[in-house]
mmCIF file of C-alpha atoms and ligand atoms in Angstrom:
data_model
loop_
_atom_site.group_PDB
_atom_site.id
_atom_site.type_symbol
_atom_site.label_atom_id
_atom_site.label_comp_id
_atom_site.label_asym_id
_atom_site.label_seq_id
_atom_site.Cartn_x
_atom_site.Cartn_y
_atom_site.Cartn_z
ATOM 1 C CA MET D 1 0.545 14.777 19.827
ATOM 2 C CA SER D 2 1.044 11.220 20.340
ATOM 3 C CA ILE D 3 0.192 7.729 18.904
ATOM 4 C CA PRO D 4 -3.234 6.230 19.038
ATOM 5 C CA ILE D 5 -3.305 2.841 20.631
ATOM 6 C CA LYS D 6 -6.730 0.892 19.797
ATOM 7 C CA SER D 7 -8.810 -0.635 21.939
ATOM 8 C CA ALA D 8 -10.178 -4.435 21.334
ATOM 9 C CA ALA D 9 -12.983 -2.688 20.074
ATOM 10 C CA GLN D 10 -11.459 -0.696 17.699
ATOM 11 C CA ILE D 11 -9.183 -3.359 16.623
ATOM 12 C CA GLU D 12 -12.276 -5.284 15.427
ATOM 13 C CA GLY D 13 -13.557 -2.240 13.405
ATOM 14 C CA MET D 14 -9.945 -1.985 11.562
ATOM 15 C CA ARG D 15 -10.177 -5.848 11.122
ATOM 16 C CA LEU D 16 -13.120 -5.174 8.702
ATOM 17 C CA ALA D 17 -12.258 -2.487 7.101
ATOM 18 C CA GLY D 18 -8.704 -4.244 6.749
ATOM 19 C CA ARG D 19 -10.290 -7.198 5.127
ATOM 20 C CA LEU D 20 -12.316 -4.841 3.033
ATOM 21 C CA ALA D 21 -9.537 -3.032 1.681
ATOM 22 C CA SER D 22 -7.848 -6.527 0.387
ATOM 23 C CA GLU D 23 -10.794 -7.542 -1.158
ATOM 24 C CA VAL D 24 -11.191 -4.647 -3.291
ATOM 25 C CA LEU D 25 -7.734 -6.005 -4.760
ATOM 26 C CA ASP D 26 -9.123 -9.499 -5.066
ATOM 27 C CA MET D 27 -11.795 -8.541 -7.207
ATOM 28 C CA LEU D 28 -9.572 -6.100 -9.416
ATOM 29 C CA THR D 29 -7.157 -8.941 -9.873
ATOM 30 C CA PRO D 30 -8.985 -10.426 -12.573
ATOM 31 C CA HIS D 31 -9.972 -7.191 -14.634
ATOM 32 C CA MET D 32 -6.173 -6.299 -14.585
ATOM 33 C CA ARG D 33 -5.388 -6.901 -18.319
ATOM 34 C CA ALA D 34 -4.182 -5.614 -21.891
ATOM 35 C CA GLY D 35 -6.796 -2.861 -22.867
ATOM 36 C CA VAL D 36 -8.266 -1.726 -19.748
ATOM 37 C CA THR D 37 -7.977 1.452 -18.641
ATOM 38 C CA THR D 38 -7.443 2.589 -15.048
ATOM 39 C CA LEU D 39 -10.292 4.930 -14.836
ATOM 40 C CA GLU D 40 -12.475 1.963 -15.499
ATOM 41 C CA ILE D 41 -10.379 -0.325 -12.540
ATOM 42 C CA ASP D 42 -10.988 3.162 -10.599
ATOM 43 C CA ARG D 43 -14.932 2.733 -11.234
ATOM 44 C CA LEU D 44 -15.165 -0.952 -10.723
ATOM 45 C CA ALA D 45 -13.427 -0.229 -7.106
ATOM 46 C CA HIS D 46 -15.668 2.890 -6.326
ATOM 47 C CA ASP D 47 -18.664 0.657 -7.727
ATOM 48 C CA HIS D 48 -17.811 -2.380 -5.217
ATOM 49 C CA MET D 49 -16.355 -0.088 -2.020
ATOM 50 C CA VAL D 50 -19.923 2.132 -2.330
ATOM 51 C CA HIS D 51 -22.182 -0.507 -3.028
ATOM 52 C CA VAL D 52 -21.038 -3.885 -2.334
ATOM 53 C CA GLN D 53 -19.031 -3.231 0.950
ATOM 54 C CA GLY D 54 -21.706 -0.362 2.231
ATOM 55 C CA GLY D 55 -17.904 1.652 2.589
ATOM 56 C CA VAL D 56 -16.077 4.970 1.469
ATOM 57 C CA PRO D 57 -13.351 5.278 -0.690
ATOM 58 C CA ALA D 58 -11.066 7.528 1.144
ATOM 59 C CA THR D 59 -8.867 9.202 -1.387
ATOM 60 C CA LEU D 60 -11.924 10.476 -3.296
ATOM 61 C CA GLY D 61 -11.797 14.536 -2.275
ATOM 62 C CA TYR D 62 -8.896 13.431 -0.062
ATOM 63 C CA GLY D 63 -6.602 16.740 0.178
ATOM 64 C CA PRO D 64 -4.263 17.522 2.911
ATOM 65 C CA PRO D 65 -2.972 20.728 3.240
ATOM 66 C CA GLY D 66 -0.658 21.939 -0.284
ATOM 67 C CA TYR D 67 -2.479 19.431 -2.347
ATOM 68 C CA PRO D 68 -5.992 19.470 -4.663
ATOM 69 C CA PRO D 69 -8.652 17.164 -3.982
ATOM 70 C CA TYR D 70 -7.715 14.079 -4.853
ATOM 71 C CA PRO D 71 -10.167 12.970 -7.982
ATOM 72 C CA ALA D 72 -10.239 9.279 -7.516
ATOM 73 C CA SER D 73 -11.618 6.225 -5.512
ATOM 74 C CA LEU D 74 -7.727 4.602 -5.907
ATOM 75 C CA CYS D 75 -3.917 5.302 -7.243
ATOM 76 C CA SER D 76 -2.627 3.498 -10.366
ATOM 77 C CA SER D 77 0.931 3.921 -10.605
ATOM 78 C CA LEU D 78 2.229 2.373 -13.873
ATOM 79 C CA ASN D 79 5.866 2.035 -14.575
ATOM 80 C CA ASP D 80 7.762 5.210 -13.535
ATOM 81 C CA VAL D 81 5.356 6.414 -11.828
ATOM 82 C CA VAL D 82 6.463 5.923 -7.578
ATOM 83 C CA CYS D 83 2.943 6.940 -6.208
ATOM 84 C CA HIS D 84 -0.257 8.764 -6.586
ATOM 85 C CA GLY D 85 -0.736 7.892 -10.021
ATOM 86 C CA ILE D 86 -4.442 9.263 -11.330
ATOM 87 C CA PRO D 87 -6.512 6.924 -13.308
ATOM 88 C CA ASP D 88 -7.125 8.273 -16.720
ATOM 89 C CA GLU D 89 -8.079 6.922 -20.007
ATOM 90 C CA ARG D 90 -4.998 5.349 -21.029
ATOM 91 C CA PRO D 91 -5.508 1.143 -21.515
ATOM 92 C CA LEU D 92 -2.780 -0.746 -19.703
ATOM 93 C CA LYS D 93 -0.361 -2.315 -22.200
ATOM 94 C CA ASN D 94 1.458 -5.933 -22.226
ATOM 95 C CA GLY D 95 4.465 -5.533 -20.190
ATOM 96 C CA ASP D 96 3.114 -2.688 -18.041
ATOM 97 C CA ILE D 97 4.094 -3.174 -14.438
ATOM 98 C CA VAL D 98 0.774 -1.076 -11.932
ATOM 99 C CA ASN D 99 0.317 -0.358 -8.262
ATOM 100 C CA ILE D 100 -3.062 -0.045 -7.501
ATOM 101 C CA ASP D 101 -3.357 1.401 -3.849
ATOM 102 C CA VAL D 102 -6.859 1.372 -2.260
ATOM 103 C CA THR D 103 -7.965 2.601 1.230
ATOM 104 C CA VAL D 104 -11.878 1.812 2.649
ATOM 105 C CA ILE D 105 -13.536 3.618 5.183
ATOM 106 C CA LYS D 106 -15.782 1.212 6.990
ATOM 107 C CA ASP D 107 -18.003 2.366 9.889
ATOM 108 C CA GLY D 108 -15.288 5.201 10.360
ATOM 109 C CA TRP D 109 -11.973 3.016 10.076
ATOM 110 C CA HIS D 110 -9.578 3.018 7.525
ATOM 111 C CA GLY D 111 -8.049 0.085 5.960
ATOM 112 C CA ASP D 112 -5.212 0.980 3.625
ATOM 113 C CA ASN D 113 -3.399 -1.555 1.252
ATOM 114 C CA SER D 114 -1.527 -1.517 -2.689
ATOM 115 C CA ARG D 115 -0.535 -4.723 -4.388
ATOM 116 C CA MET D 116 1.489 -4.807 -7.928
ATOM 117 C CA TYR D 117 -0.221 -6.333 -11.009
ATOM 118 C CA ILE D 118 2.006 -7.587 -14.090
ATOM 119 C CA VAL D 119 -0.381 -7.069 -17.252
ATOM 120 C CA GLY D 120 0.525 -10.010 -19.668
ATOM 121 C CA GLU D 121 4.380 -11.021 -19.828
ATOM 122 C CA THR D 122 7.126 -8.593 -18.623
ATOM 123 C CA SER D 123 10.616 -8.490 -18.324
ATOM 124 C CA ILE D 124 12.772 -10.400 -15.843
ATOM 125 C CA ALA D 125 13.860 -7.192 -14.353
ATOM 126 C CA ALA D 126 10.414 -5.518 -13.935
ATOM 127 C CA ARG D 127 9.084 -9.155 -12.485
ATOM 128 C CA ARG D 128 12.079 -9.184 -9.695
ATOM 129 C CA LEU D 129 11.556 -5.476 -9.002
ATOM 130 C CA CYS D 130 8.217 -6.535 -7.888
ATOM 131 C CA GLN D 131 9.010 -9.434 -6.128
ATOM 132 C CA ILE D 132 11.746 -8.119 -4.313
ATOM 133 C CA THR D 133 9.748 -5.267 -3.248
ATOM 134 C CA PHE D 134 6.965 -7.700 -1.884
ATOM 135 C CA GLU D 135 9.649 -9.311 -0.015
ATOM 136 C CA ALA D 136 11.141 -5.783 1.383
ATOM 137 C CA MET D 137 7.720 -4.846 2.466
ATOM 138 C CA TRP D 138 7.470 -8.469 4.531
ATOM 139 C CA LYS D 139 11.163 -8.223 5.912
ATOM 140 C CA GLY D 140 9.681 -4.820 7.886
ATOM 141 C CA ILE D 141 6.491 -6.331 9.019
ATOM 142 C CA VAL D 142 8.232 -9.737 10.373
ATOM 143 C CA ARG D 143 9.806 -6.841 12.794
ATOM 144 C CA VAL D 144 6.734 -5.671 14.308
ATOM 145 C CA LYS D 145 6.290 -6.508 18.172
ATOM 146 C CA PRO D 146 6.272 -4.840 21.401
ATOM 147 C CA GLY D 147 9.833 -3.672 22.102
ATOM 148 C CA ALA D 148 11.292 -3.140 18.568
ATOM 149 C CA ARG D 149 11.635 0.452 17.534
ATOM 150 C CA LEU D 150 10.343 1.881 14.209
ATOM 151 C CA GLY D 151 14.061 2.025 13.047
ATOM 152 C CA ASP D 152 14.231 -1.855 13.061
ATOM 153 C CA ILE D 153 11.483 -1.858 10.357
ATOM 154 C CA GLY D 154 13.057 0.704 8.215
ATOM 155 C CA HIS D 155 16.560 -0.619 8.438
ATOM 156 C CA ALA D 156 15.184 -4.306 7.252
ATOM 157 C CA ILE D 157 13.451 -2.959 4.192
ATOM 158 C CA GLN D 158 16.317 -0.549 3.429
ATOM 159 C CA ALA D 159 18.836 -3.444 4.409
ATOM 160 C CA TYR D 160 17.166 -5.776 1.533
ATOM 161 C CA ALA D 161 16.194 -3.560 -1.028
ATOM 162 C CA GLU D 162 19.670 -1.729 -1.577
ATOM 163 C CA HIS D 163 21.413 -5.318 -1.336
ATOM 164 C CA ALA D 164 19.505 -6.534 -4.147
ATOM 165 C CA GLY D 165 20.957 -3.415 -6.123
ATOM 166 C CA TYR D 166 17.740 -1.285 -5.601
ATOM 167 C CA SER D 167 17.214 1.786 -4.014
ATOM 168 C CA VAL D 168 14.434 3.260 -1.325
ATOM 169 C CA VAL D 169 12.329 6.198 -1.819
ATOM 170 C CA ARG D 170 12.727 8.842 1.077
ATOM 171 C CA GLU D 171 10.247 11.335 0.746
ATOM 172 C CA PHE D 172 7.062 9.218 1.258
ATOM 173 C CA CYS D 173 6.280 6.858 4.421
ATOM 174 C CA GLY D 174 4.200 4.228 5.907
ATOM 175 C CA HIS D 175 1.903 5.803 8.424
ATOM 176 C CA GLY D 176 -0.542 5.277 11.679
ATOM 177 C CA VAL D 177 -4.015 4.566 10.367
ATOM 178 C CA GLY D 178 -7.502 4.452 11.919
ATOM 179 C CA ALA D 179 -10.112 7.061 12.551
ATOM 180 C CA ARG D 180 -7.729 8.950 10.075
ATOM 181 C CA PHE D 181 -6.257 8.138 6.708
ATOM 182 C CA HIS D 182 -3.134 9.352 7.894
ATOM 183 C CA GLU D 183 -1.993 9.594 11.610
ATOM 184 C CA GLU D 184 1.003 9.209 13.843
ATOM 185 C CA PRO D 185 3.603 7.437 13.544
ATOM 186 C CA GLN D 186 5.768 7.644 10.277
ATOM 187 C CA VAL D 187 6.656 4.650 9.090
ATOM 188 C CA LEU D 188 10.132 5.461 7.617
ATOM 189 C CA HIS D 189 11.725 2.544 5.090
ATOM 190 C CA TYR D 190 15.012 3.052 5.744
ATOM 191 C CA GLY D 191 17.021 3.832 9.047
ATOM 192 C CA ARG D 192 18.708 2.332 11.935
ATOM 193 C CA PRO D 193 18.104 -0.288 14.037
ATOM 194 C CA GLY D 194 17.310 0.692 17.541
ATOM 195 C CA THR D 195 16.100 3.969 16.757
ATOM 196 C CA LEU D 196 13.065 5.986 16.923
ATOM 197 C CA GLU D 197 9.831 5.217 18.610
ATOM 198 C CA GLU D 198 9.217 1.801 20.537
ATOM 199 C CA LEU D 199 6.294 -0.330 19.313
ATOM 200 C CA VAL D 200 3.269 -0.932 21.942
ATOM 201 C CA PRO D 201 0.170 -3.369 21.573
ATOM 202 C CA GLY D 202 -2.691 -1.693 19.711
ATOM 203 C CA MET D 203 -0.543 0.375 17.161
ATOM 204 C CA ILE D 204 -1.806 -0.106 13.919
ATOM 205 C CA PHE D 205 0.591 1.371 10.871
ATOM 206 C CA THR D 206 1.004 1.013 7.312
ATOM 207 C CA ILE D 207 4.042 -0.570 5.718
ATOM 208 C CA GLU D 208 4.341 0.486 2.250
ATOM 209 C CA PRO D 209 7.746 0.701 0.755
ATOM 210 C CA MET D 210 7.966 2.184 -2.360
ATOM 211 C CA ILE D 211 11.281 0.893 -4.156
ATOM 212 C CA ASN D 212 13.420 2.144 -7.274
ATOM 213 C CA ALA D 213 15.081 -0.032 -10.059
ATOM 214 C CA GLY D 214 17.568 2.833 -10.305
ATOM 215 C CA LYS D 215 18.320 6.267 -8.021
ATOM 216 C CA ARG D 216 16.092 6.748 -5.299
ATOM 217 C CA ASP D 217 15.391 10.617 -6.293
ATOM 218 C CA ILE D 218 11.829 11.287 -7.521
ATOM 219 C CA LYS D 219 10.003 14.593 -9.190
ATOM 220 C CA GLU D 220 6.719 15.942 -9.956
ATOM 221 C CA ASP D 221 5.461 13.983 -13.036
ATOM 222 C CA ARG D 222 5.047 16.917 -15.440
ATOM 223 C CA LYS D 223 3.656 16.290 -18.719
ATOM 224 C CA GLY D 224 4.640 18.686 -21.895
ATOM 225 C CA ASN D 225 2.977 22.006 -20.693
ATOM 226 C CA ARG D 226 0.254 20.536 -19.336
ATOM 227 C CA PRO D 227 -0.066 21.721 -15.499
ATOM 228 C CA TYR D 228 0.836 19.796 -12.902
ATOM 229 C CA ASP D 229 -1.917 17.209 -11.628
ATOM 230 C CA GLY D 230 -0.979 18.213 -7.999
ATOM 231 C CA TRP D 231 -0.650 14.153 -7.190
ATOM 232 C CA THR D 232 1.930 12.096 -9.826
ATOM 233 C CA ILE D 233 5.215 11.544 -8.733
ATOM 234 C CA VAL D 234 7.944 9.679 -10.519
ATOM 235 C CA THR D 235 11.384 8.480 -10.693
ATOM 236 C CA ARG D 236 13.895 11.284 -11.640
ATOM 237 C CA ASP D 237 16.036 8.818 -13.629
ATOM 238 C CA ARG D 238 12.674 7.423 -15.092
ATOM 239 C CA SER D 239 13.737 4.100 -13.775
ATOM 240 C CA LEU D 240 10.809 1.510 -12.784
ATOM 241 C CA SER D 241 9.154 1.695 -9.499
ATOM 242 C CA ALA D 242 7.179 -1.138 -6.995
ATOM 243 C CA GLN D 243 5.334 -0.603 -4.025
ATOM 244 C CA TRP D 244 3.307 -3.019 -1.803
ATOM 245 C CA GLU D 245 1.297 -1.930 1.116
ATOM 246 C CA HIS D 246 -0.497 -3.333 3.993
ATOM 247 C CA THR D 247 -2.237 -2.240 7.273
ATOM 248 C CA VAL D 248 -0.282 -3.978 10.354
ATOM 249 C CA LEU D 249 -1.309 -4.294 14.285
ATOM 250 C CA VAL D 250 1.362 -4.485 17.014
ATOM 251 C CA THR D 251 -0.102 -7.283 19.084
ATOM 252 C CA ASP D 252 1.176 -8.920 22.488
ATOM 253 C CA SER D 253 3.329 -11.031 21.230
ATOM 254 C CA GLY D 254 4.335 -9.671 17.343
ATOM 255 C CA TYR D 255 1.743 -8.778 14.453
ATOM 256 C CA GLU D 256 -1.000 -8.977 12.650
ATOM 257 C CA VAL D 257 -1.749 -8.221 9.108
ATOM 258 C CA LEU D 258 -5.519 -6.566 9.081
ATOM 259 C CA THR D 259 -5.484 -6.552 5.219
ATOM 260 C CA VAL D 260 -5.947 -9.797 4.573
ATOM 261 C CA SER D 261 -8.598 -11.674 2.532
ATOM 262 C CA ALA D 262 -8.820 -14.822 0.546
ATOM 263 C CA GLY D 263 -7.157 -13.403 -2.491
ATOM 264 C CA SER D 264 -3.968 -11.995 -0.600
ATOM 265 C CA PRO D 265 -0.546 -13.025 -1.779
ATOM 266 C CA PRO D 266 0.930 -15.667 0.522
ATOM 267 C CA PRO D 267 3.717 -14.428 2.472
ATOM 268 C CA PRO D 268 7.457 -15.614 1.226
ATOM 269 C CA ALA D 269 9.010 -18.252 3.538
ATOM 270 C CA PHE D 270 10.496 -16.325 5.913
ATOM 271 C CA ALA D 271 7.339 -14.633 7.493
ATOM 272 C CA ALA D 272 5.151 -17.933 7.477
ATOM 273 C CA ALA D 273 6.254 -18.874 11.100
ATOM 274 C CA GLY D 274 5.072 -15.540 12.364
ATOM 275 C CA TYR D 275 1.863 -15.023 9.903
ATOM 276 C CA ASN D 276 -0.654 -16.103 12.413
ATOM 277 C CA GLN D 277 -4.051 -15.114 10.346
ATOM 278 C CA THR D 278 -7.647 -15.814 10.018
ATOM 279 C CA PRO D 279 -7.906 -19.409 8.774
ATOM 280 C CA ALA D 280 -8.647 -19.709 4.982
ATOM 281 C CA ALA D 281 -12.048 -21.133 5.882
ATOM 282 C CA VAL D 282 -13.302 -17.898 7.428
ATOM 283 C CA LEU D 283 -11.872 -15.535 4.547
ATOM 284 C CA GLN D 284 -13.348 -17.814 2.272
ATOM 285 C CA GLN D 285 -16.890 -15.866 3.098
ATOM 286 C CA PRO D 286 -16.148 -12.259 2.222
ATOM 287 C CA ALA D 287 -16.298 -9.822 4.633
ATOM 288 C CA ALA D 288 -18.785 -8.019 2.326
ATOM 289 C CA ALA D 289 -21.072 -10.526 2.525
ATOM 290 C CA LEU D 290 -21.126 -10.612 6.083
ATOM 291 C CA ALA D 291 -21.211 -6.343 5.865
ATOM 292 C CA ALA D 292 -24.250 -6.369 3.780
ATOM 293 C CA THR D 293 -26.266 -8.121 6.539
HETATM 294 N N1 LIG Q 1 -2.898 5.307 -0.129
HETATM 295 C C1 LIG Q 1 -1.847 5.849 -0.153
HETATM 296 C C2 LIG Q 1 -1.034 5.436 0.751
HETATM 297 O O1 LIG Q 1 -1.036 4.548 1.036
HETATM 298 C C3 LIG Q 1 -2.577 7.883 0.036
HETATM 299 C C4 LIG Q 1 -3.076 8.214 -0.936
HETATM 300 S S1 LIG Q 1 -3.673 9.602 -0.847
HETATM 301 C C5 LIG Q 1 -4.299 9.967 -2.493
HETATM 302 O O2 LIG Q 1 -0.859 6.374 1.754
HETATM 303 F F1 LIG Q 1 -4.856 11.162 -2.511
HETATM 304 F F2 LIG Q 1 -3.107 10.405 -3.181
HETATM 305 F F3 LIG Q 1 -4.887 9.230 -2.663
HETATM 306 CO CO1 LIG Q 2 -0.682 4.361 3.132
HETATM 307 CO CO1 LIG Q 3 -2.302 3.247 0.144
#
């Protein structure tokens, strides 16, 4: 097994899938309010992917070995949920922080991204966790260039998060993405500089750190005596957890973020220089509209 290198035509397919995935998150933004249930959010995203974008929600029915088929079109991970939260009937409350993770398949290509949303007003501590996690993801992204190694990415993320007093979840990682949802390489969010695989132009993978306010340990979320849903992961100490995710291409000179759209949160100042992106005017025209023609 080895890391797929995408051709120019394959990269074009990934650009469209990535932009569509980002546009789903844009579309959801005004709906992320107190009183809305995550099942309603899931339904909105599902219908947008299928009926507006002509795509397929990659998570629906997804079941790698050892997992039951995932029952929804996105993951909604609330407060102490680390990842893979399943949408349900509970309404969002003022002060919640929630990660929404969307993966769209378009013409066979997967675009995978997630963002944190703050419901109403939350604590300074929760806001800081969301912000530092966003910056930690970007600390990893800016390391991406030919000749760099995966360990450089992991180290940059870990150093930044731990310096801020947080911990990095070890059990889940970023991943190669393309014709398959999860392919090689594994992209750890911790590590040592100069170690692991060397990056080569045409590689595409996600960077998606899960950062805990407390200890890094996690557990399966077993609610009372109900059977485990097979997916939901929470912090062991029930501290808050945050996550952001982009799909990133290794270019000849650095990186290109593929999961971008008109509503993408702008990169932090330290990343602005290398952020060689589609002009704003082009992004204003939703890819969904292009795809539908
Ligand atoms: N989108 C997640 C990721 O970033 C994977 C979710 S798999 C699911 O890799 F089945 F839980 F949806
Ligand atoms: Co991913
Ligand atoms: Co994802």
